[in-house]
mmCIF file of C-alpha atoms in Angstrom:
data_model
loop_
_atom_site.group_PDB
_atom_site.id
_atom_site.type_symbol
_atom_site.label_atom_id
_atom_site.label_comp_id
_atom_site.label_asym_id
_atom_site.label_seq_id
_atom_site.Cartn_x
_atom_site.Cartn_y
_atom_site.Cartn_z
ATOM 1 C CA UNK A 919 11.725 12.648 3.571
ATOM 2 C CA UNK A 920 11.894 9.767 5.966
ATOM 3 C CA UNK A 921 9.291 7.188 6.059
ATOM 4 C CA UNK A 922 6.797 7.386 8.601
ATOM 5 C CA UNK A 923 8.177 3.516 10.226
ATOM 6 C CA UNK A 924 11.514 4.616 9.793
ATOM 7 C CA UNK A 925 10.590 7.825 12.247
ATOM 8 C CA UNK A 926 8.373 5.140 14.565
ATOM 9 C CA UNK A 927 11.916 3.236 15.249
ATOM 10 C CA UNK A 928 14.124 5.856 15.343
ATOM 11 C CA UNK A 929 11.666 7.448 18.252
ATOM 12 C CA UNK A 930 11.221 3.892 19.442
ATOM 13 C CA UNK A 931 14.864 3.993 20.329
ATOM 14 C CA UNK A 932 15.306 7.570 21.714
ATOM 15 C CA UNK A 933 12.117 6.697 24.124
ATOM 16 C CA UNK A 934 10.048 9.681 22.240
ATOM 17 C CA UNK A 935 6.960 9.834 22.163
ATOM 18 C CA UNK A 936 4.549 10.153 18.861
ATOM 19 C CA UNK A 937 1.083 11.507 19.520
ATOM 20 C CA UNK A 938 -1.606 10.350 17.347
ATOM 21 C CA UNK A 939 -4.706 12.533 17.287
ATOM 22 C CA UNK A 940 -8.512 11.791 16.405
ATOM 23 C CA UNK A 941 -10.077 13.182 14.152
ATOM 24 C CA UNK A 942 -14.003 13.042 15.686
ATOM 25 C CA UNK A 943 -15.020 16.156 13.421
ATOM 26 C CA UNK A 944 -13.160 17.655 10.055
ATOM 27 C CA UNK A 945 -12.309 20.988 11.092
ATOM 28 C CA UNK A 946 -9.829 19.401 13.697
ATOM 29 C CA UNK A 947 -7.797 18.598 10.788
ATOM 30 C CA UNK A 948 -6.207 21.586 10.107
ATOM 31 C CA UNK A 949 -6.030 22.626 13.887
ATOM 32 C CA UNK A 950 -3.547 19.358 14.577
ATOM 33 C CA UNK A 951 -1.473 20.087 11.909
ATOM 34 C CA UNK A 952 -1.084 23.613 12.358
ATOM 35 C CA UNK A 953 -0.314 22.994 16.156
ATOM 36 C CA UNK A 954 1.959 20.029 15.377
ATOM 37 C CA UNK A 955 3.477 22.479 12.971
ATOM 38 C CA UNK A 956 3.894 25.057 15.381
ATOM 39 C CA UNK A 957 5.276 23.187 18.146
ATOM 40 C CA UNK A 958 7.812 21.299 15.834
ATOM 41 C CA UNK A 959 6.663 18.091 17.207
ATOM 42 C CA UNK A 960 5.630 15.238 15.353
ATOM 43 C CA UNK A 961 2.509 13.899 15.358
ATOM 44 C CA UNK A 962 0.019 11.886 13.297
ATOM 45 C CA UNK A 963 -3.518 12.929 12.262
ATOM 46 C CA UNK A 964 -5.591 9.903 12.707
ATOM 47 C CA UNK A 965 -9.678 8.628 12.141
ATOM 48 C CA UNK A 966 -11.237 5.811 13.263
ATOM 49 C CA UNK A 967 -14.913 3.979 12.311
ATOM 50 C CA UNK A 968 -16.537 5.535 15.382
ATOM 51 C CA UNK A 969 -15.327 8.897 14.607
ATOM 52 C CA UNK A 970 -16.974 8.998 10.710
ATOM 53 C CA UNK A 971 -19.749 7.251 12.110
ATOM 54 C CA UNK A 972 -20.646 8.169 15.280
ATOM 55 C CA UNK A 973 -19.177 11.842 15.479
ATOM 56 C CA UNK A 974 -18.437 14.374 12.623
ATOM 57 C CA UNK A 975 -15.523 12.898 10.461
ATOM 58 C CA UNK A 976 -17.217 12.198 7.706
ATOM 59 C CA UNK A 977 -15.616 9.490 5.649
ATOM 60 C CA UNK A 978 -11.835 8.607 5.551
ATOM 61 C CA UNK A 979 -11.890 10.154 1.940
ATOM 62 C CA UNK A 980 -12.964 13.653 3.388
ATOM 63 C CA UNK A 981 -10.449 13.252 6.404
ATOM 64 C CA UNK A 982 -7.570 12.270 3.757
ATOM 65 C CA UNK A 983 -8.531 15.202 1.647
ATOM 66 C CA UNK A 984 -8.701 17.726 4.543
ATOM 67 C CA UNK A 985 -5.107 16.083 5.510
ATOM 68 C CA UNK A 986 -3.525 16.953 2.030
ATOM 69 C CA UNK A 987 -4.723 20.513 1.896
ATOM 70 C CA UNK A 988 -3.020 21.548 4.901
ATOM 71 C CA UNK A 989 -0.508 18.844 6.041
ATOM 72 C CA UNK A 990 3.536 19.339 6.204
ATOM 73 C CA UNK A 991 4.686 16.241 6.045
ATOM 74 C CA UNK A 992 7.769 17.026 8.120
ATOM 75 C CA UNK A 993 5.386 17.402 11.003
ATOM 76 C CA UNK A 994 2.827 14.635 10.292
ATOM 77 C CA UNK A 995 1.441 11.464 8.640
ATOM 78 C CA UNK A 996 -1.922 10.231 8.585
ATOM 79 C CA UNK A 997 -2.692 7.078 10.066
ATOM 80 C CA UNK A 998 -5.747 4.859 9.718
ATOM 81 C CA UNK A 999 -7.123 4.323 13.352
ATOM 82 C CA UNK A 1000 -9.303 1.131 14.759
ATOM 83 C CA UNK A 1001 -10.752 -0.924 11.801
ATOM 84 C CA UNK A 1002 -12.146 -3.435 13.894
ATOM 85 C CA UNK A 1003 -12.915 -7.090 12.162
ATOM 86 C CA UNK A 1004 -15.793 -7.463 14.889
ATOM 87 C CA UNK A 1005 -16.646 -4.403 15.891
ATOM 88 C CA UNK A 1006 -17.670 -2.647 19.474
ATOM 89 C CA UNK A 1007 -21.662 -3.619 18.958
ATOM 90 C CA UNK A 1008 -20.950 -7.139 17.786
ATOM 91 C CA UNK A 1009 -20.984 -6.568 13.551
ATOM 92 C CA UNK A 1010 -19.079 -7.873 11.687
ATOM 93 C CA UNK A 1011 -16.696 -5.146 9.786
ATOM 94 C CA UNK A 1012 -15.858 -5.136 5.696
ATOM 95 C CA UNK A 1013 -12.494 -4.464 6.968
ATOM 96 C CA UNK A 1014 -10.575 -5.615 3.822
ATOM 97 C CA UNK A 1015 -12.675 -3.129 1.646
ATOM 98 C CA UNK A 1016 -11.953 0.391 4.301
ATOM 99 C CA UNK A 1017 -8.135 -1.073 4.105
ATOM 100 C CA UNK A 1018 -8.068 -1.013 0.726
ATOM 101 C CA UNK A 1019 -10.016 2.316 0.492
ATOM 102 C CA UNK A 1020 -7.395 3.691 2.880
ATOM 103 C CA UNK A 1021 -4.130 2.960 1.366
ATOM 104 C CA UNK A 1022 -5.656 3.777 -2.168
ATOM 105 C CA UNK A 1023 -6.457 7.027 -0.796
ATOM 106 C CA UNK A 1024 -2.913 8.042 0.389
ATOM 107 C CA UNK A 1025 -3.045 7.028 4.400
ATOM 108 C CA UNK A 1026 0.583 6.465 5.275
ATOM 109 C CA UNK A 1027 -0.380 3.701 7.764
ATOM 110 C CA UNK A 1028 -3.174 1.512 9.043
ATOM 111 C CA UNK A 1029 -4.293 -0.260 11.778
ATOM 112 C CA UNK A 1030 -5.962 -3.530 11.871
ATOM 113 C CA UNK A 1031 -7.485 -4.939 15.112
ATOM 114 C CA UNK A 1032 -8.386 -8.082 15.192
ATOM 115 C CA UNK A 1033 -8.541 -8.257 19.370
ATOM 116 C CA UNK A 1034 -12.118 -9.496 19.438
ATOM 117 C CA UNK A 1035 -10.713 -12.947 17.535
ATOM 118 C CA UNK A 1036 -9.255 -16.195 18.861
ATOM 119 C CA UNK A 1037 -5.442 -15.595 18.350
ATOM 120 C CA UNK A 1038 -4.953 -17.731 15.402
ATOM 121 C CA UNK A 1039 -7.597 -15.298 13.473
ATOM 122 C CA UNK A 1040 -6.233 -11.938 14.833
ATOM 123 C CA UNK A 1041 -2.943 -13.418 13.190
ATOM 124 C CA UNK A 1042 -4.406 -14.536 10.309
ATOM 125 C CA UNK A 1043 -6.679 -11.063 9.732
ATOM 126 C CA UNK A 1044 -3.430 -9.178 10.153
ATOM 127 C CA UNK A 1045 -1.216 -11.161 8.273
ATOM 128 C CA UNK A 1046 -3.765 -10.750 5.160
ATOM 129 C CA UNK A 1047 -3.279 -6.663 5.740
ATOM 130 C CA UNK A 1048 0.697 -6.844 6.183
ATOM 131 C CA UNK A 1049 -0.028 -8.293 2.673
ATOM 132 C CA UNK A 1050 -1.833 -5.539 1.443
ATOM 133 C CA UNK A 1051 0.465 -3.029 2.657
ATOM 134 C CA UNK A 1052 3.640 -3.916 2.567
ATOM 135 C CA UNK A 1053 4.269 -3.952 -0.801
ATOM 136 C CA UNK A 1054 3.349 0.031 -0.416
ATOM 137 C CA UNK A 1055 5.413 0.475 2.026
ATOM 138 C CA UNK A 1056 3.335 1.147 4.472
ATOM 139 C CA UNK A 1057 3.345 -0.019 7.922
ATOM 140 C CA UNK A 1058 0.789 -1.942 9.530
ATOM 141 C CA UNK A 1059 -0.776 -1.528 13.085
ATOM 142 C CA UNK A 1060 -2.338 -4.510 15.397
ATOM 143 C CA UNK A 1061 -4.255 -5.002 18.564
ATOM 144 C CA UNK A 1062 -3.731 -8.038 20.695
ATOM 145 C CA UNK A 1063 -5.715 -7.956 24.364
ATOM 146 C CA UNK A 1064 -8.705 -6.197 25.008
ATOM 147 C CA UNK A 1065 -8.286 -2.513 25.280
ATOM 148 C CA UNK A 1066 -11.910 -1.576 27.328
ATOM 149 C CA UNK A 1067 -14.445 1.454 26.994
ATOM 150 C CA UNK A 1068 -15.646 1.059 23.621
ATOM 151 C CA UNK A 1069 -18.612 -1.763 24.223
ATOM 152 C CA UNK A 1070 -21.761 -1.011 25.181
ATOM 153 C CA UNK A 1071 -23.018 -1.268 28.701
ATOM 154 C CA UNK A 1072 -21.025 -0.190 32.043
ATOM 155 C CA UNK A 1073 -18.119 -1.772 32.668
ATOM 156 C CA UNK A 1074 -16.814 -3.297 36.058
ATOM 157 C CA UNK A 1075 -15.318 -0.624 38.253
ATOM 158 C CA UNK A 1076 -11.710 0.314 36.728
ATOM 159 C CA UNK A 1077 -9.667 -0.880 39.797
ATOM 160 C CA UNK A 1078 -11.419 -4.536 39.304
ATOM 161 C CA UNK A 1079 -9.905 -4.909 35.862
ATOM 162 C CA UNK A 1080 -7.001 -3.472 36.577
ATOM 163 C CA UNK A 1081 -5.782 -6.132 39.842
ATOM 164 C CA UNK A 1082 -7.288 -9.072 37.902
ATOM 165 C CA UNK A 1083 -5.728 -8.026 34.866
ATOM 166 C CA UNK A 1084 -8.891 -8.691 32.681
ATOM 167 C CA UNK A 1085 -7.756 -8.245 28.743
ATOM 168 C CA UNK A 1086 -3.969 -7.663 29.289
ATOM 169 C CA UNK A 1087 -1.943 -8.545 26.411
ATOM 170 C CA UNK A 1088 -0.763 -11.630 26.968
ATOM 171 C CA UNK A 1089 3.001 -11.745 26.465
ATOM 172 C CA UNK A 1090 2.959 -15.339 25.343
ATOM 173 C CA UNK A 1091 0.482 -14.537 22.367
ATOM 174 C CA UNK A 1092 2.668 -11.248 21.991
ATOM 175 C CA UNK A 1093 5.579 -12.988 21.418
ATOM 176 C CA UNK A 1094 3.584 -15.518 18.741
ATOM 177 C CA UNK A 1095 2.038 -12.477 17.725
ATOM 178 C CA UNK A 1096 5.068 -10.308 16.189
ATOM 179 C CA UNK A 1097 6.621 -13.542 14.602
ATOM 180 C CA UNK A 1098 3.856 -15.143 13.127
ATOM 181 C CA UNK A 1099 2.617 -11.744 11.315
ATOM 182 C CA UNK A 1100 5.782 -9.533 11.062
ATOM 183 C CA UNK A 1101 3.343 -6.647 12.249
ATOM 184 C CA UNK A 1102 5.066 -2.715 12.347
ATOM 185 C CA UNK A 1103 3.660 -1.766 15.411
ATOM 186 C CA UNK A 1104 1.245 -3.656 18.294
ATOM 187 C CA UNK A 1105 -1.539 -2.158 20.376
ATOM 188 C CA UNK A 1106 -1.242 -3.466 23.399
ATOM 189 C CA UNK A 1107 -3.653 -3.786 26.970
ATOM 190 C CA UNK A 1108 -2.213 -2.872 30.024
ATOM 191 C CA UNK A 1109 -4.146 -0.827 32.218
ATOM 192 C CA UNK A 1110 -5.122 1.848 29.438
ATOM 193 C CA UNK A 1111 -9.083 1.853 28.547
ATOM 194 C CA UNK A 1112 -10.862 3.846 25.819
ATOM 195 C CA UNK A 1113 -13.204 6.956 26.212
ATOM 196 C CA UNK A 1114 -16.792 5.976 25.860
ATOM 197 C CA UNK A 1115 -18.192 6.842 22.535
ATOM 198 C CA UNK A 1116 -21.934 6.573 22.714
ATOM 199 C CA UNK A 1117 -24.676 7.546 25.456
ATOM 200 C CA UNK A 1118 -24.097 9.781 28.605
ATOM 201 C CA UNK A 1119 -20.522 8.778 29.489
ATOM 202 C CA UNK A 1120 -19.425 9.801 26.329
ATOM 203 C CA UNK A 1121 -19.504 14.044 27.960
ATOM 204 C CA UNK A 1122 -17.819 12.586 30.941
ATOM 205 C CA UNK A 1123 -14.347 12.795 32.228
ATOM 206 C CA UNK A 1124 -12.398 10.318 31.815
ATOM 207 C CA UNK A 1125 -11.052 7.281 34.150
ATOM 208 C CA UNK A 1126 -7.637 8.209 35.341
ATOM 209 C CA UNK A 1127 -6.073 4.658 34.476
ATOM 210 C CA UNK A 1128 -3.054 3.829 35.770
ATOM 211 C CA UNK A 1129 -0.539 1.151 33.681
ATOM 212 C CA UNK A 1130 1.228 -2.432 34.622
ATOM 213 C CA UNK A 1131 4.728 -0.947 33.780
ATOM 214 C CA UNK A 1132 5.970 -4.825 34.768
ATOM 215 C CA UNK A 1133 4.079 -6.272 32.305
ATOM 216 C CA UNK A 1134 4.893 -3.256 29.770
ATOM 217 C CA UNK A 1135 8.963 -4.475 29.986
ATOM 218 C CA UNK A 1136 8.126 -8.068 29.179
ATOM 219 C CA UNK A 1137 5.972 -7.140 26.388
ATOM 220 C CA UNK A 1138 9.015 -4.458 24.919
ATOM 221 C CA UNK A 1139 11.213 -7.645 25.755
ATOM 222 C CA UNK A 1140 9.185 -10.096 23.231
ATOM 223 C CA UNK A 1141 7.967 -7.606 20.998
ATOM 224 C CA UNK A 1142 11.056 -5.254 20.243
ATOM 225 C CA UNK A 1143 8.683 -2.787 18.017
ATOM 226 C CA UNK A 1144 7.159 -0.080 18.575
ATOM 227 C CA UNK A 1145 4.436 -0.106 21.416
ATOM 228 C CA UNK A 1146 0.689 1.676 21.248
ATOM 229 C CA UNK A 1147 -0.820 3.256 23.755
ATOM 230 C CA UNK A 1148 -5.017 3.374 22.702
ATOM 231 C CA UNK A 1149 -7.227 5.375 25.057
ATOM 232 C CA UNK A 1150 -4.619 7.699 26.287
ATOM 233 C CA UNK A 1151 -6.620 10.590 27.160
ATOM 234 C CA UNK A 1152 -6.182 10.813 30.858
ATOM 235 C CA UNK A 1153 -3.636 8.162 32.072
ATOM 236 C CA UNK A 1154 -1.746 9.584 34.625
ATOM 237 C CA UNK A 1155 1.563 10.808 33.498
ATOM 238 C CA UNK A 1156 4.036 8.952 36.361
ATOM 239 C CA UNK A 1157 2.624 6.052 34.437
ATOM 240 C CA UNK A 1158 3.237 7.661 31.154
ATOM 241 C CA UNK A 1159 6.578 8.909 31.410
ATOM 242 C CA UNK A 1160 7.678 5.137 32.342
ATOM 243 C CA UNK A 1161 5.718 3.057 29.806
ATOM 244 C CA UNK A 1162 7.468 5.661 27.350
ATOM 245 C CA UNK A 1163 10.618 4.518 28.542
ATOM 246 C CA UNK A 1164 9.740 1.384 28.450
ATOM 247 C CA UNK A 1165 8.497 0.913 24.838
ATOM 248 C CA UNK A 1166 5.112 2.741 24.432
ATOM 249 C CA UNK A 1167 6.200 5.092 21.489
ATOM 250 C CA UNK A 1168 2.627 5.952 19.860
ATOM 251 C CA UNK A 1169 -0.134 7.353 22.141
ATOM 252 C CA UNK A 1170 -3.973 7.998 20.957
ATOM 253 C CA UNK A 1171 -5.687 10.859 21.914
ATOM 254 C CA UNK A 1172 -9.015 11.060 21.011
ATOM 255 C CA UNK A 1173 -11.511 12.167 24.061
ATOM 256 C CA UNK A 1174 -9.761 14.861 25.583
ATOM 257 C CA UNK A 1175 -9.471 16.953 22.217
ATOM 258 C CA UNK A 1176 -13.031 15.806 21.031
ATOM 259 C CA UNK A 1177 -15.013 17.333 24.375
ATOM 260 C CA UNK A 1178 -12.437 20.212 23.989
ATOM 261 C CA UNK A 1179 -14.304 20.632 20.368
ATOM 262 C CA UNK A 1180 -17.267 20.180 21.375
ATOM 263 C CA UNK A 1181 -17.261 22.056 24.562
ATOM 264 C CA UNK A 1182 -16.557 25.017 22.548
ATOM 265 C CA UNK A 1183 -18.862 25.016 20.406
ATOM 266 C CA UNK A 1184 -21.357 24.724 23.064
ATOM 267 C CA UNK A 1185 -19.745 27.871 24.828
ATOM 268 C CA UNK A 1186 -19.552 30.014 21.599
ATOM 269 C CA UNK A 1187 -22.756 28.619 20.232
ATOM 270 C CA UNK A 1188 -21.559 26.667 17.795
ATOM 271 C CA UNK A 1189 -18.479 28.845 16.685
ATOM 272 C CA UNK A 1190 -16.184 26.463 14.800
ATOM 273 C CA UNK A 1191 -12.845 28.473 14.784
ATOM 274 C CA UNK A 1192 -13.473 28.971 18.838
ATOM 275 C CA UNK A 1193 -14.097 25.059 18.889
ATOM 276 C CA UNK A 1194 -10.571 24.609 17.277
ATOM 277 C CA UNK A 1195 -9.027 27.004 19.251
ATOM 278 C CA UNK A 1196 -9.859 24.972 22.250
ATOM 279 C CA UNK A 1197 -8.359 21.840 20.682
ATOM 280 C CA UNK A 1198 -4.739 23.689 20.005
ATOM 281 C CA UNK A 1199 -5.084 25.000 23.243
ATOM 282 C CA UNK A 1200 -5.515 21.299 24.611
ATOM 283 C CA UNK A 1201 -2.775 19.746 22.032
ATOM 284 C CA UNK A 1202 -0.357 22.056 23.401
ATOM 285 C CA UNK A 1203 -1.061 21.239 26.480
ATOM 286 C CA UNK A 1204 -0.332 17.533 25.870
ATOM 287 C CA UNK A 1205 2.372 18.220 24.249
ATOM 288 C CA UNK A 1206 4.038 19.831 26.874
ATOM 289 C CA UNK A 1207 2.621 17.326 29.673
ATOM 290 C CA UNK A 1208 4.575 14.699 27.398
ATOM 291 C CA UNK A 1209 7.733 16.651 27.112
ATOM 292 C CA UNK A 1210 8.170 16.258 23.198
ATOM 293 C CA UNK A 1211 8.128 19.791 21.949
ATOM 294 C CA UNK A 1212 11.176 20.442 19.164
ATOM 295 C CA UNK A 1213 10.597 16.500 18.675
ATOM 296 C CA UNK A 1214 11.464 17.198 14.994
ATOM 297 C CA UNK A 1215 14.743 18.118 15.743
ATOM 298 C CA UNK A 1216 15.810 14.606 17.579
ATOM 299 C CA UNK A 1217 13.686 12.546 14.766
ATOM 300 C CA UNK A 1218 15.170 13.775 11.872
ATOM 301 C CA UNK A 1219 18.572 14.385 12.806
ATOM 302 C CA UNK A 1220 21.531 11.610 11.584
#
């Protein structure tokens, strides 16, 4: 069975995208990897802090164990999403502790995200985790830039960040970035923005963002890893299908199957299997807007 940063690389250099779903309540566990399954596509199953605290994930113990009851491992990994050192109200995060709980508790990768930090911390945070994980051979996840949507408050209107470039990933610091920490795979801010995860604009539709595909090739250029694409749910998929070829290999998808969840539960009052039904419904449908059904095949093949 190949490792899952072995896949990453190999789909990396074919220009495939890997979807990475959220897991915002525990019966959506078994729907993604059943429809990941299904479709022969490769995916991961991911959770972040917001979705065991603010929605219906429960812990990352209860996600793992969910994961191991019904996972194919052919089809999937689980990934730990978002463990923020600072997170989106300010706190400050026990980050080292839920990494530790994580990898102890069989995730096959994490994600640090340190984006909140002067640069020389982010390294340092990360750098620490690398540390942690590496010797498991597990690959590590950062953030560098400021990936919007998660903070409290409104932001500025969507077209003002996106002409003055506010948060990019700066491909100076990207290039420091990847040397200094010998990170697996880097988050990275160029146009994409996060669904809102608390108050009224959490039931809304999403911004259709648009991406700096310029600024994408000099990133792939210092970088050369994998790329990840947080806050994917509605980007607009002429901007999609070139930041995949242009080094985005790992896309998160959180809101678009989370109000698919929740809106059916609210149409089949409070039917869970209907609820999941709506979220394979909506994974297929991704999966097809992406073009990566059969992805299996090209992944594992010599």
């Amino acid at each position: 069975m190949k490792e899952v940063n072995e896949i990453m690389n190999k789909a990396w250099r074919l220009g495939i995208l890997i979807p990475a779903f959220n897991v915002a309540y525990l019966p959506m566990v078994k729907t993604i990897v059943d429809t990941l399954k299904e479709e022969r596509t490769f995916g991961l199953v991911e959770v972040s802090r917001p979705d065991v605290e603010k929605f219906g994930a429960k812990s990352f113990a209860s996600v793992a164990e969910e994961f191991y009851k019904y996972a194919d491992l052919y089809y999937t990994r689980l990934h730990l999403d978002h463990i923020p050192v600072i997170d989106e109200d300010g706190n400050i995060v026990d980050w080292e502790r839920l990494i530790k709980e994580s990898l102890d508790l069989g995730y096959h990768s994490v994600m640090i995200d340190g984006s909140r930090l002067p640069l020389e911390e982010n390294i340092a945070c990360t750098k620490k985790v690398v540390e942690m994980a590496h010797p498991r051979n597990i690959p590590v996840e950062a953030e560098l830039g400021a990936v919007f949507g998660h903070e409290k408050g409104p932001l500025p209107p969507y077209e003002e960040l996106f002409n003055s470039k506010k948060g990019f990933t700066s491909i100076e610091s990207a290039e420091i970035f990847v040397r200094e920490t010998n990170v697996d795979w880097l988050s990275v801010a160029i146009g994409n923005i996060h669904g809102a995860i608390s108050g009224v604009a959490k039931d809304q539709k999403k911004i259709s963002a648009k991406l700096d595909i310029e600024h994408l090739k000099k990133l792939k250029e210092v970088t050369q890893r994998p790329l990840v694409l947080h806050g994917g749910s509605g980007i607009r998929i002429e901007y999609l299908r070139l930041a995949i070829e242009n080094g985005i290999t790992k896309i998160n998808i959180g809101t678009e199957i989370r109000q698919a969840y929740e809106k059916g539960l609210k149409e089949s009052d409070n039917d869970i299997s209907f609820a999941c039904k709506r979220v394979a419904y909506k994974i297929r449908e991704l999966i097809d807007l992406y073009g990566i059904k059969n992805s299996v095949e090209k992944l594992y093949s010599s």
